[in-house]
Tab-separated table of C-alpha atoms in Angstrom:
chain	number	residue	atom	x	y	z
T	1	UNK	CA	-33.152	105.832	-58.252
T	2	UNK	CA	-36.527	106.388	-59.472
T	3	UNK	CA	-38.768	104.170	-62.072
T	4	UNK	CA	-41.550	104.910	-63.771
T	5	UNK	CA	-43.646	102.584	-65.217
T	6	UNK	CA	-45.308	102.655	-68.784
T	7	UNK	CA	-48.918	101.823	-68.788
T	8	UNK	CA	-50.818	101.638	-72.091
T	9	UNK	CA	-53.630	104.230	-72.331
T	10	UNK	CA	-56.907	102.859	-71.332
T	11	UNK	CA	-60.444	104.575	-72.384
T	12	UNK	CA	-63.222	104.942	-69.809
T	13	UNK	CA	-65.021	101.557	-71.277
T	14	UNK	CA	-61.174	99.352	-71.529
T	15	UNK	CA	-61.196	99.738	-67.530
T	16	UNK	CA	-64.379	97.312	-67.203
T	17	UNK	CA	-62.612	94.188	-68.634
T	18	UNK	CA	-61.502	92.147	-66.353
T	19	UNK	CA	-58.524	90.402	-69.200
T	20	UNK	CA	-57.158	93.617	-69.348
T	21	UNK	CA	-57.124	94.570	-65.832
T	22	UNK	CA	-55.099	91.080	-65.378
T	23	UNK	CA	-52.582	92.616	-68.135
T	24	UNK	CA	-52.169	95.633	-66.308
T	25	UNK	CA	-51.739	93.773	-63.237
T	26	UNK	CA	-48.881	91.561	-64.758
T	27	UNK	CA	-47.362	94.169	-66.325
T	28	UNK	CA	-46.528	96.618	-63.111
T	29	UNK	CA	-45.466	92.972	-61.440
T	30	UNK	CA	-42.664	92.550	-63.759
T	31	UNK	CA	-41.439	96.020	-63.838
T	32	UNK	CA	-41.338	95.881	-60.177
T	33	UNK	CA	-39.169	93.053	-60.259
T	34	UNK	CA	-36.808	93.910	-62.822
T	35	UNK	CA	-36.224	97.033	-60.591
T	36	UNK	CA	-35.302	94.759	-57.642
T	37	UNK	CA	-32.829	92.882	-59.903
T	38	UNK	CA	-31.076	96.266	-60.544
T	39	UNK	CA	-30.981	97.293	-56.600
T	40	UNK	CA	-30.130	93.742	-55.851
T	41	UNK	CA	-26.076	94.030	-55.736
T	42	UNK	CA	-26.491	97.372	-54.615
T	43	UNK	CA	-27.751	95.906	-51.147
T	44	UNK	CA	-25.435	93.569	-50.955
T	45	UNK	CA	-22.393	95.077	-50.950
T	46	UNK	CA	-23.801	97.147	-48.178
T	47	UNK	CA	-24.802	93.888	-45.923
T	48	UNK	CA	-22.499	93.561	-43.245
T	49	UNK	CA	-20.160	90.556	-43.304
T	50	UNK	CA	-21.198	88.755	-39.948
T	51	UNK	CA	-18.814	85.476	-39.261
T	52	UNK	CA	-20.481	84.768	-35.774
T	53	UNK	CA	-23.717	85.638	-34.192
T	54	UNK	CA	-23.627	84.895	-30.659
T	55	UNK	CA	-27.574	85.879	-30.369
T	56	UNK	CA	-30.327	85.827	-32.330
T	57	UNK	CA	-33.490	88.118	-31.732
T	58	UNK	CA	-35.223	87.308	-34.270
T	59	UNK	CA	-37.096	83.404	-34.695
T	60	UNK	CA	-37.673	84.224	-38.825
T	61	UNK	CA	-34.548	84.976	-40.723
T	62	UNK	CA	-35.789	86.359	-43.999
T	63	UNK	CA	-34.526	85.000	-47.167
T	64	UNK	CA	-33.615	87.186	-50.218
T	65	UNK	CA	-35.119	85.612	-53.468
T	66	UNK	CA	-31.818	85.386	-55.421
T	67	UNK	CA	-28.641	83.503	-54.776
T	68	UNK	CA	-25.944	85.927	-55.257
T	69	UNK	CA	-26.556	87.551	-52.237
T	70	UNK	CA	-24.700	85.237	-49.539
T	71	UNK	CA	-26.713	84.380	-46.652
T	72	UNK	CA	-24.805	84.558	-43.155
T	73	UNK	CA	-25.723	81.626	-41.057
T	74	UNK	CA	-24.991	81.179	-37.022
T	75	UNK	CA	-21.678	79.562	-36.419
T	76	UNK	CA	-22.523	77.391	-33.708
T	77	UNK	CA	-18.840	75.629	-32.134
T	78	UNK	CA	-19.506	72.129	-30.506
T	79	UNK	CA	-16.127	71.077	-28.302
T	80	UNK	CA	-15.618	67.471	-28.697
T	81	UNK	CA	-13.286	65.735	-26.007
T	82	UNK	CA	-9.871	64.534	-27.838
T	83	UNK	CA	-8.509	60.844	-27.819
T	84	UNK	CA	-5.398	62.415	-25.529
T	85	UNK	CA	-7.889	63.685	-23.410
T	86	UNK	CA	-9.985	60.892	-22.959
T	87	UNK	CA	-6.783	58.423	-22.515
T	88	UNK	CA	-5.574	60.887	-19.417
T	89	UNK	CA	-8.815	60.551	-18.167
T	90	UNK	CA	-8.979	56.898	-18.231
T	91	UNK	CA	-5.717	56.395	-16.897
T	92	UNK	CA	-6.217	58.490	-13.439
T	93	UNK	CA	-7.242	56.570	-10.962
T	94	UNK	CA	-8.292	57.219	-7.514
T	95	UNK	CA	-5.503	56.521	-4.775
T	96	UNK	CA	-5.921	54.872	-1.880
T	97	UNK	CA	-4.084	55.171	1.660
T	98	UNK	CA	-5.426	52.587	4.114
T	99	UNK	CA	-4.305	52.910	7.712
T	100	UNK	CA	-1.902	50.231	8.101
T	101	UNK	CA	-2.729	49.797	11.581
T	102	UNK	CA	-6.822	49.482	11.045
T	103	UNK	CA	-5.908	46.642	8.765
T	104	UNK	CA	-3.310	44.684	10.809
T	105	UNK	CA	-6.577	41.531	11.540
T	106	UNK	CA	-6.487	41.441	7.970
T	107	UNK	CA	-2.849	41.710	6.571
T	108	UNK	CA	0.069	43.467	7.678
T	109	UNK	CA	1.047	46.139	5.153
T	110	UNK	CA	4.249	46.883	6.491
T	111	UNK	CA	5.509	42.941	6.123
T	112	UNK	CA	4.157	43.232	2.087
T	113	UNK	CA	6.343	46.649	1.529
T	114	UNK	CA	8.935	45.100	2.967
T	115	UNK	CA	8.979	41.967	1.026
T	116	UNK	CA	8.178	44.173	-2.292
T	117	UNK	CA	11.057	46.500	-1.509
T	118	UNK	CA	13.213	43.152	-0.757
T	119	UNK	CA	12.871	42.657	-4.588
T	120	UNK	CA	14.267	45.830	-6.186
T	121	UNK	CA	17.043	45.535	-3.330
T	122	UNK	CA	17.731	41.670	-4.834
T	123	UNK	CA	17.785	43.753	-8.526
T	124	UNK	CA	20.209	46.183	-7.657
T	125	UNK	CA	22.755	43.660	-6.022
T	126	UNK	CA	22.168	41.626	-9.709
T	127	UNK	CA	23.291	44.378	-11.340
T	128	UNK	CA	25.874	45.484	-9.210
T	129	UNK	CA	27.379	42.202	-9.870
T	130	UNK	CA	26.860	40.464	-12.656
T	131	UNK	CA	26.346	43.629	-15.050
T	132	UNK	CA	29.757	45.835	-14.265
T	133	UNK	CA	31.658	46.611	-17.614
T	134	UNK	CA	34.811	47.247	-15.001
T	135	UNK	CA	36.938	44.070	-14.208
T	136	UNK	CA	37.469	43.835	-10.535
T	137	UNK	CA	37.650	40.521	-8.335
T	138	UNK	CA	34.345	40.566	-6.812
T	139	UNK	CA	32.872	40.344	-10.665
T	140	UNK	CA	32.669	36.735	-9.781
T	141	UNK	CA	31.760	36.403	-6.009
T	142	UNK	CA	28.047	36.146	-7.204
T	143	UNK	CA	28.909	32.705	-9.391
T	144	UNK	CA	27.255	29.962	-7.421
T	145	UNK	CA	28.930	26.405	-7.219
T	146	UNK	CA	27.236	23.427	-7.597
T	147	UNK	CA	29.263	20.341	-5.271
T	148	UNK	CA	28.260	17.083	-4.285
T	149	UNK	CA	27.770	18.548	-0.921
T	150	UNK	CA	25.615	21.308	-1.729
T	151	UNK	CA	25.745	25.006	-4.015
T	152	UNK	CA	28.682	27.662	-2.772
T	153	UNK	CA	29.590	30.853	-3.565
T	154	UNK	CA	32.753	30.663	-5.496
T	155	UNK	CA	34.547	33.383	-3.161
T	156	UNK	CA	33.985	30.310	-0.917
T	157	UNK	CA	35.913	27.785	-2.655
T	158	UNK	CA	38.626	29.433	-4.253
T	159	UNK	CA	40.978	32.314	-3.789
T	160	UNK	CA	39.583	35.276	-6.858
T	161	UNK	CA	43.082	37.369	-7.840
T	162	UNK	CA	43.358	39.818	-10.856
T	163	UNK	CA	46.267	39.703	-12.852
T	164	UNK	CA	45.521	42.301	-15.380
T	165	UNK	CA	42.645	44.033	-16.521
T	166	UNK	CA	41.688	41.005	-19.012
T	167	UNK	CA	42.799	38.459	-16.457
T	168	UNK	CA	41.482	36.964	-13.637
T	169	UNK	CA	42.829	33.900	-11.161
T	170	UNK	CA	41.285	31.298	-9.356
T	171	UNK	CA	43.475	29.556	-6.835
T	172	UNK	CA	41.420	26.094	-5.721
T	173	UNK	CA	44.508	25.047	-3.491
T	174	UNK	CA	42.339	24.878	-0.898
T	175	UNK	CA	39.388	22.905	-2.373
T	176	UNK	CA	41.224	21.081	-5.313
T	177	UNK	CA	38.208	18.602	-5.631
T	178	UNK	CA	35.699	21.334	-6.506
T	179	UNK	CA	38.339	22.585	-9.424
T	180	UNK	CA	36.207	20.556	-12.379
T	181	UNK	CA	32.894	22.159	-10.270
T	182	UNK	CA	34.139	26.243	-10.449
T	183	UNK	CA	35.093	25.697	-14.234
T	184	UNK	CA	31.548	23.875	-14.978
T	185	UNK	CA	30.328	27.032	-13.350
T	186	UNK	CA	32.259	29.501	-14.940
T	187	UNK	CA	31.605	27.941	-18.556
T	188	UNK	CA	27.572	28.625	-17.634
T	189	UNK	CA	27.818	31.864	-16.167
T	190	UNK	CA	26.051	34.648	-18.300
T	191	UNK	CA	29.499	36.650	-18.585
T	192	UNK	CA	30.659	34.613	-21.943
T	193	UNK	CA	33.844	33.146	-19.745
T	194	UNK	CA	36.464	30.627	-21.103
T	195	UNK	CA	38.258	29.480	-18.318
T	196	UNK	CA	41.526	27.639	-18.600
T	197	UNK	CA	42.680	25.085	-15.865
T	198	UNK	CA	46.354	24.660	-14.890
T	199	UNK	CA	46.318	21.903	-12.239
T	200	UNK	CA	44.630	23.839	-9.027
T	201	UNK	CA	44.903	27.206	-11.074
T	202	UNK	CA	41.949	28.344	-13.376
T	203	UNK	CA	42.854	31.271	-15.526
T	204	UNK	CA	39.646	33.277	-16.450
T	205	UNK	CA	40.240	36.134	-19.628
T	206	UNK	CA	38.231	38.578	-19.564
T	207	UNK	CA	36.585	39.660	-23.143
T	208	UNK	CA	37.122	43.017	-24.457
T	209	UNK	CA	34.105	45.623	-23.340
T	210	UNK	CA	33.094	45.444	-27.366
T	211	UNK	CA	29.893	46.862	-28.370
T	212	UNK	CA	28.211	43.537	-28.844
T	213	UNK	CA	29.595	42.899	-25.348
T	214	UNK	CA	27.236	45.802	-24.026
T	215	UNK	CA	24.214	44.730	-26.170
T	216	UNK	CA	24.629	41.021	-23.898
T	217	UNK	CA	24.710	42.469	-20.710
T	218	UNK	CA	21.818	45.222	-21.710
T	219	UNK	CA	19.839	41.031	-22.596
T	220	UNK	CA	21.377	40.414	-19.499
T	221	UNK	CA	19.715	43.579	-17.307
T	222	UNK	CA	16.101	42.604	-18.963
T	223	UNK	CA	16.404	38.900	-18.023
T	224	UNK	CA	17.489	40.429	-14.294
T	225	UNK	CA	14.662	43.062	-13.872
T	226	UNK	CA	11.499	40.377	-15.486
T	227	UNK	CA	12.728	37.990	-12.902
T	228	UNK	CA	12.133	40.807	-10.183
T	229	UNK	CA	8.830	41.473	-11.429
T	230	UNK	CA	7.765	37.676	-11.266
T	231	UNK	CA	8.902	38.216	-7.484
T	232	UNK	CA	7.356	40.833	-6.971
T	233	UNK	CA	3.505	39.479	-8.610
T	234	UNK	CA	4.060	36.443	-6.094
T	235	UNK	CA	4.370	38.693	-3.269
T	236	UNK	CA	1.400	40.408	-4.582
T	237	UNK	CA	-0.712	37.203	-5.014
T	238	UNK	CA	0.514	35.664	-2.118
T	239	UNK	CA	-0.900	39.299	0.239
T	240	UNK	CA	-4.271	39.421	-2.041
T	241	UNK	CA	-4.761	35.376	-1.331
T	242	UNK	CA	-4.243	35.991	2.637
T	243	UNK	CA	-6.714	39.251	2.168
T	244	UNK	CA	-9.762	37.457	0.733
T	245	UNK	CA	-9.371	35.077	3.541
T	246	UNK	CA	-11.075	37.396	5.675
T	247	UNK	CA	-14.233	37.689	3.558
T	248	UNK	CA	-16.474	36.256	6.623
T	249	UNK	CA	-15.267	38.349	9.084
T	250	UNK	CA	-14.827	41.614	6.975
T	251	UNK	CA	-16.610	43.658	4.705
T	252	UNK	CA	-16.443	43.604	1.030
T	253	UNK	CA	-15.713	46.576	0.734
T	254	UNK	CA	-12.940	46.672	3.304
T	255	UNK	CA	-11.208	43.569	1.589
T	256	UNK	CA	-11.497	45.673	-1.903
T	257	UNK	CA	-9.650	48.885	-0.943
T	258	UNK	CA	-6.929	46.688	0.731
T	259	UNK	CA	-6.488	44.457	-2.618
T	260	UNK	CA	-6.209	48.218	-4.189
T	261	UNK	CA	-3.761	49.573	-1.797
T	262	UNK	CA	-1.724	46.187	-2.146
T	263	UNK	CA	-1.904	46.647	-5.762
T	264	UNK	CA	-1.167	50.297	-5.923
T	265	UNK	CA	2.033	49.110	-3.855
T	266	UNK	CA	3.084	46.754	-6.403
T	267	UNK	CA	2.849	49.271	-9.186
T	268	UNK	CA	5.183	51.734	-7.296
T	269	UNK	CA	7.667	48.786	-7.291
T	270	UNK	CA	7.403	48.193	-10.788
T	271	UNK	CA	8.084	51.884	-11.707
T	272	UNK	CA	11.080	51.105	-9.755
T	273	UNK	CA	11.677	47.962	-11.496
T	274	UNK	CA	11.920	50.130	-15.050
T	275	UNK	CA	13.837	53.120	-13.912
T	276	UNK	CA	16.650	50.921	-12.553
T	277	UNK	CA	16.287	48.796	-15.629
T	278	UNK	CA	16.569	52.030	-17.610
T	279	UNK	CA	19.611	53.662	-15.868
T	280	UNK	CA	21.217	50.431	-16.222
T	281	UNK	CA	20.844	50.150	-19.993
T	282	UNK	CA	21.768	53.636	-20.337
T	283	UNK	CA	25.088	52.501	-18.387
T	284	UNK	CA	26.230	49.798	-19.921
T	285	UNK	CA	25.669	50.993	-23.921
T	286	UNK	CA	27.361	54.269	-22.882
């Protein structure tokens, strides 16, 4: 494309003014710029359409003097950590595996597990026993008695019998006195029993497995498995109490990585605590 500009005619004694010269001046400064306007889209649509530069060469990034050309900018990506990311973060935590035997002045690690696992062994017998949906005779070997001379098992003082699957039979032939005691007992158990007494005889129905039923014994299962985890903090308190007993003849640092090890121990148990709590509920709603 070629332009030619129009300049007025000028005689030999015009040129020495200097107002004109500033109109000529003017004039070829507009007519160059109205020929930019017309090569303006022209250029554009020949830019190349950049959505990333990775590097730039250049410190000055010249600027086009009208705004319908676009002007491609750096996209610069920042990674920001996530909340999920942060929270999985947070929650790993260094564990710790003490030497039981470098620690055996201090505590005795071995005793601790063994109370701990003591525990979830006392919460799986609960269950086992109180918390069957199937009638059997041993449902009620786990009621205790309360006598005059002391608290029984009631497999103790009477003679457990099922009749049918909705009936079970306690014979107290044996300890007639304690009859009044194993009915008291019955009445308070956490199985919703209604016993009826026929002299030494006590007749115990057993409700229907309804679905209300199940959601008792799942109240049941939770009341079992807190109580385990209240054992289970005292035999953590009780370790951590005999630990920082040792402060003058151990290091600080010593005492805190076996109050870490005793705690990590505590948290395996309670992991146990709320899978067998789980599997449990899972049992009895069916």
């Amino acid at each position: 494309m070629t332009c030619a500009l129009e300049l007025p005619v000028l005689s030999k004694r015009d040129c020495y003014k200097p107002c004109l010269l500033r109109h000529i001046f003017l004039h070829e400064k507009n007519m160059a710029l109205s020929h930019l306007n017309l090569l303006r889209p022209v250029l554009c649509r020949f830019l190349p359409s950049v959505s990333r530069t990775p590097l730039v060469t250049s410190s000055r990034v010249p600027s086009l003097p009208h705004a319908s050309c676009p002007t491609v900018l750096p996209n610069h990506v920042r990674h920001y950590a996530t909340k999920k990311s942060k929270a999985k973060a947070k929650g790993q935590t260094a564990k710790v595996n003490i030497n039981a035997a470098l620690v055996e002045d201090i505590i005795s690690l071995e005793e601790v597990k063994e109370d701990m696992a003591a525990v979830l062994t006392t919460l799986k017998e609960d269950f086992s026993r109180s918390l069957s949906i199937r009638t059997s005779p041993g449902a009620l070997d786990h009621i205790t008695v309360t006598t005059k001379d002391g608290k029984f098992p009631l497999n103790q003082l009477g003679q457990i019998s099922m009749k049918s699957p909705q009936l079970l039979v306690v014979n107290m032939t044996g300890f007639p006195e304690a009859t009044a005691a194993v009915t008291r007992a019955l009445q308070d158990s956490s199985m919703g029993l209604n016993p009826e007494v026929e002299g030494t005889i006590i007749r115990v129905p057993v409700p229907k497995v309804t679905r209300e039923h199940r959601e008792n014994l799942v109240k049941v299962a939770k009341q079992f498995s807190n109580k385990a985890k209240d054992s289970l903090r005292k035999v953590r308190t009780n370790a951590v109490t005999r630990v920082k007993k040792s402060k003058e003849s151990v290091s600080e640092d010593t005492i805190h990585l076996v109050e870490k090890q005793i705690q990590q121990m505590a948290d395996g148990y309670v992991a146990d605590i709320d899978k067998q709590l789980a599997t449990k509920t899972k049992e009895l709603l069916g």
